[in-house]
Amino acid sequence: MQKTTRVVVIAPNLGSDLGWLTGIDPRLEVLDGNALARDIDGGKPLLERADVILLGYPVPHGIVERAPHLRWVQHTQAGVSNLHGADLWDSPVLLTSSRGAVSATGIAEYVIAGAYHFACGLGEATRQKAAGEFSRGGYQLRSLTGATIGIVGLGGIGAEVARLARAAGMRVIATRRSVASPERDAEGVDLLLPADRVAELAAASDFVAVCVMLTPATQQMIDAEVLAAMKPHAVLINIARGEVIDEDALIAALQAGRIAGAVLDVYTGELAGRPPRRELVELPQVVLTPHISGMGDPSGYEPVKRLFAENLRRYLEGQPLLNLVDRSRGY
């Protein structure tokens, strides 16, 4: 008799239809646990049966203590920083992420749109409209063609930003953790730098796109020193995690006019449910959105579903899982 593997889905972001999972293998029993995202205690009987969990956002706390048979959790997000505070992180449960499958094109388009917003003076247009003004005064237009974008973290999303930026005629420099020394014309960018040379990247860039995973090493890596290295006309764009940026230093730089602006799809405390700081809401040179950069991707969550389906097949056959999280690195 074949052993049944019970998969509990706690991922309301993927929708309520679980039909895409039910036909993968007859050894699977798929259980709808989406309500557990709101009431983890009420779902204890369901969790007691779980061998595998597909986990979305928000991440309920106390999963491991309620799921004694749990062996593996796959997260529907590329980053796993919001698993650090849960009991999953310090458990023996295997963790995998959806890195490389999460809306890379949509997020990259958001980054390029943020650059065009400032380059084409759309912020000034918005300000004038709200103030009842209509003149050419105040506009400081510039072309993206020939401008330099610095990408902090050349992973899956960073690489897609690089591809679109080059298509727009931009020079691209980037950092990557695995690079030991500068490399020219490598990995789809003009200059690839080691991760500890972020200030050098900032000094050479007209736009700085933050695309790194949040780990202890990247916590507040965009600090006062990096911001001081940026050009006065430069713009910071963050689609990673708010905690990668020292918000006190960012606000001080914006208020003093040391950088031109910021496009923020994330902010410190967002995943904990806290509202953004008042200064980020009120500063006119800040574009602030509620973590929506990937929502326009035409592929939607289909790549995430395909990745999990492939990992399920691998799990059942005893093969290595894709995107296994290295807890020592933080992703």
Short mmCIF file of C-alpha atoms in Angstrom, two decimals:
data_model
loop_
_atom_site.label_atom_id
_atom_site.label_comp_id
_atom_site.label_asym_id
_atom_site.label_seq_id
_atom_site.Cartn_x
_atom_site.Cartn_y
_atom_site.Cartn_z
CA MET A 1 0.00 0.00 0.00
CA GLN A 2 1.36 3.39 -1.00
CA LYS A 3 2.02 5.89 1.77
CA THR A 4 -0.10 9.04 1.45
CA THR A 5 1.70 12.37 1.65
CA ARG A 6 -0.58 15.06 3.01
CA VAL A 7 -0.06 18.56 1.63
CA VAL A 8 -1.68 21.43 3.51
CA VAL A 9 -2.01 24.66 1.50
CA ILE A 10 -1.93 27.87 3.56
CA ALA A 11 -1.53 30.29 0.69
CA PRO A 12 -4.57 32.52 0.09
CA ASN A 13 -2.47 34.57 -2.34
CA LEU A 14 -2.60 31.66 -4.81
CA GLY A 15 -6.40 31.58 -4.82
CA SER A 16 -8.92 29.05 -3.56
CA ASP A 17 -8.76 26.62 -6.51
CA LEU A 18 -6.42 23.76 -5.60
CA GLY A 19 -7.20 21.71 -8.69
CA TRP A 20 -3.72 22.30 -10.10
CA LEU A 21 -2.33 20.18 -7.23
CA THR A 22 -4.75 17.29 -7.05
CA GLY A 23 -3.66 15.53 -10.25
CA ILE A 24 0.09 15.60 -9.68
CA ASP A 25 0.40 12.17 -8.04
CA PRO A 26 -2.05 9.64 -6.54
CA ARG A 27 0.11 9.46 -3.41
CA LEU A 28 -0.84 13.05 -2.53
CA GLU A 29 -3.75 14.19 -0.39
CA VAL A 30 -4.26 17.93 -0.78
CA LEU A 31 -5.89 19.73 2.15
CA ASP A 32 -7.18 23.32 2.04
CA GLY A 33 -5.71 25.19 4.99
CA ASN A 34 -6.14 28.73 3.69
CA ALA A 35 -8.30 29.67 6.69
CA LEU A 36 -5.31 28.93 8.93
CA ALA A 37 -3.69 32.16 7.73
CA ARG A 38 -6.32 33.87 9.90
CA ASP A 39 -6.84 31.27 12.66
CA ILE A 40 -3.87 29.00 13.29
CA ASP A 41 -5.30 27.57 16.54
CA GLY A 42 -8.52 26.54 14.83
CA GLY A 43 -6.56 24.53 12.29
CA LYS A 44 -4.64 22.31 14.72
CA PRO A 45 -6.39 19.06 13.63
CA LEU A 46 -5.47 19.83 10.02
CA LEU A 47 -1.85 20.66 10.85
CA GLU A 48 -1.49 17.45 12.84
CA ARG A 49 -1.90 15.58 9.55
CA ALA A 50 0.52 17.70 7.50
CA ASP A 51 3.67 16.23 5.94
CA VAL A 52 4.19 19.17 3.60
CA ILE A 53 2.94 22.78 3.71
CA LEU A 54 2.74 25.28 0.87
CA LEU A 55 2.94 28.55 2.77
CA GLY A 56 2.01 32.03 1.55
CA TYR A 57 1.66 35.37 3.30
CA PRO A 58 1.04 36.22 6.10
CA VAL A 59 3.04 33.52 7.86
CA PRO A 60 1.24 32.13 10.93
CA HIS A 61 3.39 31.53 14.00
CA GLY A 62 3.50 28.26 15.89
CA ILE A 63 3.23 25.92 12.90
CA VAL A 64 5.89 23.41 13.97
CA GLU A 65 4.44 22.80 17.42
CA ARG A 66 1.06 22.02 15.85
CA ALA A 67 2.42 19.87 13.01
CA PRO A 68 4.39 16.93 14.48
CA HIS A 69 4.75 15.13 11.12
CA LEU A 70 5.86 18.17 9.12
CA ARG A 71 8.95 17.53 6.99
CA TRP A 72 9.02 20.30 4.39
CA VAL A 73 7.61 23.81 3.83
CA GLN A 74 7.73 25.72 0.55
CA HIS A 75 7.22 29.47 0.70
CA THR A 76 5.39 31.22 -2.14
CA GLN A 77 7.69 34.24 -1.86
CA ALA A 78 11.21 34.68 -3.18
CA GLY A 79 12.49 36.02 0.14
CA VAL A 80 12.22 34.08 3.37
CA SER A 81 13.02 36.85 5.85
CA ASN A 82 9.48 36.66 7.24
CA LEU A 83 10.18 33.05 8.24
CA HIS A 84 13.03 34.11 10.53
CA GLY A 85 10.74 35.04 13.40
CA ALA A 86 8.56 31.95 13.04
CA ASP A 87 9.35 28.64 14.72
CA LEU A 88 10.06 27.18 11.27
CA TRP A 89 13.49 28.81 11.04
CA ASP A 90 15.01 27.05 14.03
CA SER A 91 13.38 23.70 13.29
CA PRO A 92 14.67 20.67 11.34
CA VAL A 93 11.94 21.19 8.71
CA LEU A 94 13.24 21.58 5.15
CA LEU A 95 12.54 25.04 3.75
CA THR A 96 12.34 25.96 0.08
CA SER A 97 11.52 29.30 -1.51
CA SER A 98 10.00 30.49 -4.78
CA ARG A 99 13.14 32.39 -5.71
CA GLY A 100 13.32 32.86 -9.47
CA ALA A 101 9.62 32.14 -9.96
CA VAL A 102 8.08 35.25 -8.44
CA SER A 103 7.01 37.94 -10.92
CA ALA A 104 10.53 38.91 -11.96
CA THR A 105 9.39 40.73 -15.10
CA GLY A 106 6.60 42.64 -13.37
CA ILE A 107 8.90 43.74 -10.55
CA ALA A 108 11.62 44.74 -13.01
CA GLU A 109 9.09 46.80 -14.98
CA TYR A 110 8.16 48.58 -11.74
CA VAL A 111 11.83 49.50 -11.24
CA ILE A 112 12.13 50.88 -14.76
CA ALA A 113 8.82 52.74 -14.37
CA GLY A 114 10.17 54.33 -11.20
CA ALA A 115 13.24 55.50 -13.09
CA TYR A 116 11.10 56.94 -15.89
CA HIS A 117 8.82 58.64 -13.33
CA PHE A 118 11.71 60.82 -12.18
CA ALA A 119 13.47 61.08 -15.54
CA CYS A 120 10.33 62.35 -17.27
CA GLY A 121 9.27 64.76 -14.53
CA LEU A 122 6.02 63.00 -13.66
CA GLY A 123 6.47 63.84 -9.99
CA GLU A 124 6.54 67.54 -10.84
CA ALA A 125 3.45 67.08 -13.02
CA THR A 126 1.61 65.49 -10.09
CA ARG A 127 2.71 68.28 -7.75
CA GLN A 128 1.60 71.01 -10.16
CA LYS A 129 -1.78 69.40 -10.74
CA ALA A 130 -2.45 69.17 -6.97
CA ALA A 131 -1.35 72.80 -6.54
CA GLY A 132 -3.45 74.08 -9.45
CA GLU A 133 -0.35 75.05 -11.43
CA PHE A 134 0.52 74.48 -15.05
CA SER A 135 3.91 75.63 -16.29
CA ARG A 136 7.26 74.32 -17.47
CA GLY A 137 8.94 75.61 -14.36
CA GLY A 138 10.19 72.97 -11.95
CA TYR A 139 10.73 70.26 -14.52
CA GLN A 140 14.18 68.68 -14.61
CA LEU A 141 13.93 66.11 -17.37
CA ARG A 142 16.71 63.73 -18.36
CA SER A 143 17.04 60.72 -20.61
CA LEU A 144 17.43 57.16 -19.41
CA THR A 145 19.50 56.48 -22.51
CA GLY A 146 23.09 56.70 -21.35
CA ALA A 147 22.16 56.91 -17.66
CA THR A 148 23.60 54.39 -15.20
CA ILE A 149 21.53 52.11 -13.01
CA GLY A 150 23.16 50.28 -10.12
CA ILE A 151 21.54 47.01 -9.09
CA VAL A 152 22.24 45.89 -5.54
CA GLY A 153 21.85 42.13 -5.74
CA LEU A 154 22.06 40.51 -9.18
CA GLY A 155 19.72 37.60 -8.50
CA GLY A 156 16.69 36.58 -10.55
CA ILE A 157 14.89 39.91 -10.20
CA GLY A 158 18.09 41.95 -10.45
CA ALA A 159 19.02 40.17 -13.68
CA GLU A 160 15.62 41.02 -15.16
CA VAL A 161 16.06 44.67 -14.13
CA ALA A 162 19.41 44.60 -15.90
CA ARG A 163 17.87 43.15 -19.07
CA LEU A 164 15.15 45.81 -19.26
CA ALA A 165 17.55 48.61 -18.32
CA ARG A 166 19.93 47.68 -21.11
CA ALA A 167 17.00 47.58 -23.53
CA ALA A 168 16.24 51.17 -22.45
CA GLY A 169 19.81 52.18 -23.33
CA MET A 170 21.14 52.32 -19.78
CA ARG A 171 24.57 51.37 -18.51
CA VAL A 172 24.23 48.70 -15.82
CA ILE A 173 26.45 47.97 -12.86
CA ALA A 174 25.56 45.47 -10.14
CA THR A 175 26.74 43.67 -7.03
CA ARG A 176 26.62 39.96 -6.33
CA ARG A 177 27.56 38.08 -3.18
CA SER A 178 29.47 35.35 -5.00
CA VAL A 179 31.78 37.74 -6.89
CA ALA A 180 35.27 38.17 -5.42
CA SER A 181 36.63 40.89 -7.75
CA PRO A 182 35.19 43.26 -10.39
CA GLU A 183 34.15 41.68 -13.69
CA ARG A 184 33.39 43.66 -16.86
CA ASP A 185 30.73 42.66 -19.38
CA ALA A 186 29.65 39.69 -17.27
CA GLU A 187 26.26 38.21 -16.38
CA GLY A 188 24.38 40.70 -18.57
CA VAL A 189 25.80 43.84 -16.94
CA ASP A 190 28.57 46.26 -17.83
CA LEU A 191 30.32 45.96 -14.47
CA LEU A 192 29.78 43.35 -11.74
CA LEU A 193 31.14 44.18 -8.28
CA PRO A 194 31.55 42.26 -5.01
CA ALA A 195 28.73 42.75 -2.52
CA ASP A 196 30.84 44.89 -0.17
CA ARG A 197 31.34 47.60 -2.81
CA VAL A 198 27.83 49.03 -2.65
CA ALA A 199 29.08 52.56 -1.94
CA GLU A 200 31.17 52.43 -5.12
CA LEU A 201 28.09 51.33 -7.06
CA ALA A 202 26.05 54.15 -5.50
CA ALA A 203 28.62 56.78 -6.43
CA ALA A 204 28.55 55.74 -10.10
CA SER A 205 24.77 55.45 -10.48
CA ASP A 206 21.94 57.75 -11.46
CA PHE A 207 19.43 55.20 -10.15
CA VAL A 208 20.06 52.59 -7.46
CA ALA A 209 17.75 49.56 -7.46
CA VAL A 210 17.78 47.44 -4.30
CA CYS A 211 17.07 43.79 -5.16
CA VAL A 212 18.87 41.80 -2.44
CA MET A 213 17.43 39.23 -0.06
CA LEU A 214 17.05 40.44 3.53
CA THR A 215 19.61 38.63 5.68
CA PRO A 216 21.69 39.63 8.73
CA ALA A 217 24.39 40.69 6.24
CA THR A 218 22.07 42.96 4.25
CA GLN A 219 20.16 44.49 7.20
CA GLN A 220 20.39 48.29 6.74
CA MET A 221 23.17 47.88 4.16
CA ILE A 222 21.88 51.03 2.42
CA ASP A 223 23.08 53.25 5.24
CA ALA A 224 24.24 56.84 5.64
CA GLU A 225 27.58 56.07 3.99
CA VAL A 226 25.96 54.58 0.88
CA LEU A 227 23.40 57.40 0.65
CA ALA A 228 26.17 60.00 1.01
CA ALA A 229 27.96 58.41 -1.94
CA MET A 230 24.92 58.86 -4.22
CA LYS A 231 24.71 61.77 -6.65
CA PRO A 232 22.40 64.69 -5.77
CA HIS A 233 20.17 63.88 -8.76
CA ALA A 234 20.12 60.13 -8.02
CA VAL A 235 17.02 58.12 -7.09
CA LEU A 236 16.81 55.08 -4.81
CA ILE A 237 14.35 52.31 -5.80
CA ASN A 238 13.61 49.51 -3.32
CA ILE A 239 11.66 46.37 -4.23
CA ALA A 240 13.45 44.09 -1.75
CA ARG A 241 12.60 44.55 1.94
CA GLY A 242 12.30 47.79 3.86
CA GLU A 243 14.82 46.66 6.46
CA VAL A 244 17.61 46.66 3.87
CA ILE A 245 17.56 50.48 4.12
CA ASP A 246 18.38 52.62 7.15
CA GLU A 247 15.19 54.69 7.03
CA ASP A 248 16.51 57.36 9.40
CA ALA A 249 19.45 57.94 7.05
CA LEU A 250 17.18 57.86 3.99
CA ILE A 251 14.75 60.40 5.40
CA ALA A 252 17.62 62.68 6.43
CA ALA A 253 19.11 62.48 2.92
CA LEU A 254 15.77 63.26 1.29
CA GLN A 255 14.97 66.15 3.63
CA ALA A 256 18.41 67.67 3.05
CA GLY A 257 18.12 67.25 -0.72
CA ARG A 258 21.23 65.07 -0.87
CA ILE A 259 19.40 62.69 -3.22
CA ALA A 260 16.56 63.50 -5.60
CA GLY A 261 14.00 60.96 -4.50
CA ALA A 262 13.00 57.41 -3.69
CA VAL A 263 10.59 54.82 -5.05
CA LEU A 264 9.65 52.40 -2.28
CA ASP A 265 7.45 49.36 -2.72
CA VAL A 266 8.45 48.20 0.77
CA TYR A 267 9.26 49.81 4.10
CA THR A 268 10.54 48.82 7.53
CA GLY A 269 7.94 46.90 9.53
CA GLU A 270 5.69 46.19 6.55
CA LEU A 271 5.68 42.41 7.02
CA ALA A 272 4.91 42.89 10.71
CA GLY A 273 1.79 44.84 9.77
CA ARG A 274 3.03 48.28 10.80
CA PRO A 275 2.15 51.38 8.72
CA PRO A 276 4.89 53.32 6.91
CA ARG A 277 6.56 56.21 8.68
CA ARG A 278 4.83 59.57 8.40
CA GLU A 279 7.84 61.15 6.69
CA LEU A 280 7.79 58.59 3.87
CA VAL A 281 4.09 59.28 3.31
CA GLU A 282 4.44 63.05 3.37
CA LEU A 283 7.73 63.72 1.54
CA PRO A 284 6.75 64.77 -2.01
CA GLN A 285 9.86 63.22 -3.56
CA VAL A 286 8.94 59.75 -2.30
CA VAL A 287 6.77 57.37 -4.32
CA LEU A 288 5.40 54.82 -1.85
CA THR A 289 3.35 51.76 -2.83
CA PRO A 290 2.02 48.82 -0.72
CA HIS A 291 4.22 45.98 -2.03
CA ILE A 292 2.43 45.72 -5.37
CA SER A 293 5.37 45.66 -7.78
CA GLY A 294 4.82 42.07 -8.88
CA MET A 295 1.06 42.26 -9.32
CA GLY A 296 1.21 43.33 -12.95
CA ASP A 297 3.26 40.37 -14.11
CA PRO A 298 1.36 38.57 -16.91
CA SER A 299 2.53 35.17 -15.67
CA GLY A 300 0.88 35.69 -12.29
CA TYR A 301 1.53 32.85 -9.85
CA GLU A 302 1.79 30.15 -12.50
CA PRO A 303 5.61 29.88 -12.22
CA VAL A 304 5.26 29.53 -8.43
CA LYS A 305 2.76 26.71 -8.89
CA ARG A 306 4.95 24.96 -11.46
CA LEU A 307 7.95 25.16 -9.13
CA PHE A 308 6.02 23.64 -6.23
CA ALA A 309 4.59 20.91 -8.45
CA GLU A 310 8.11 20.00 -9.61
CA ASN A 311 9.37 20.00 -6.02
CA LEU A 312 6.50 17.74 -4.98
CA ARG A 313 7.50 15.23 -7.63
CA ARG A 314 11.09 15.41 -6.42
CA TYR A 315 10.03 15.00 -2.79
CA LEU A 316 8.00 11.89 -3.57
CA GLU A 317 10.89 10.37 -5.50
CA GLY A 318 13.49 11.25 -2.87
CA GLN A 319 15.31 13.68 -5.17
CA PRO A 320 16.99 16.98 -4.14
CA LEU A 321 14.55 19.89 -3.86
CA LEU A 322 14.93 23.09 -5.86
CA ASN A 323 15.57 26.38 -4.02
CA LEU A 324 16.49 24.73 -0.74
CA VAL A 325 17.01 27.49 1.83
CA ASP A 326 20.49 27.75 3.31
CA ARG A 327 19.78 28.97 6.83
CA SER A 328 23.41 30.03 7.33
CA ARG A 329 23.10 32.50 4.42
CA GLY A 330 19.54 33.52 5.27
CA TYR A 331 17.94 32.55 1.93
#
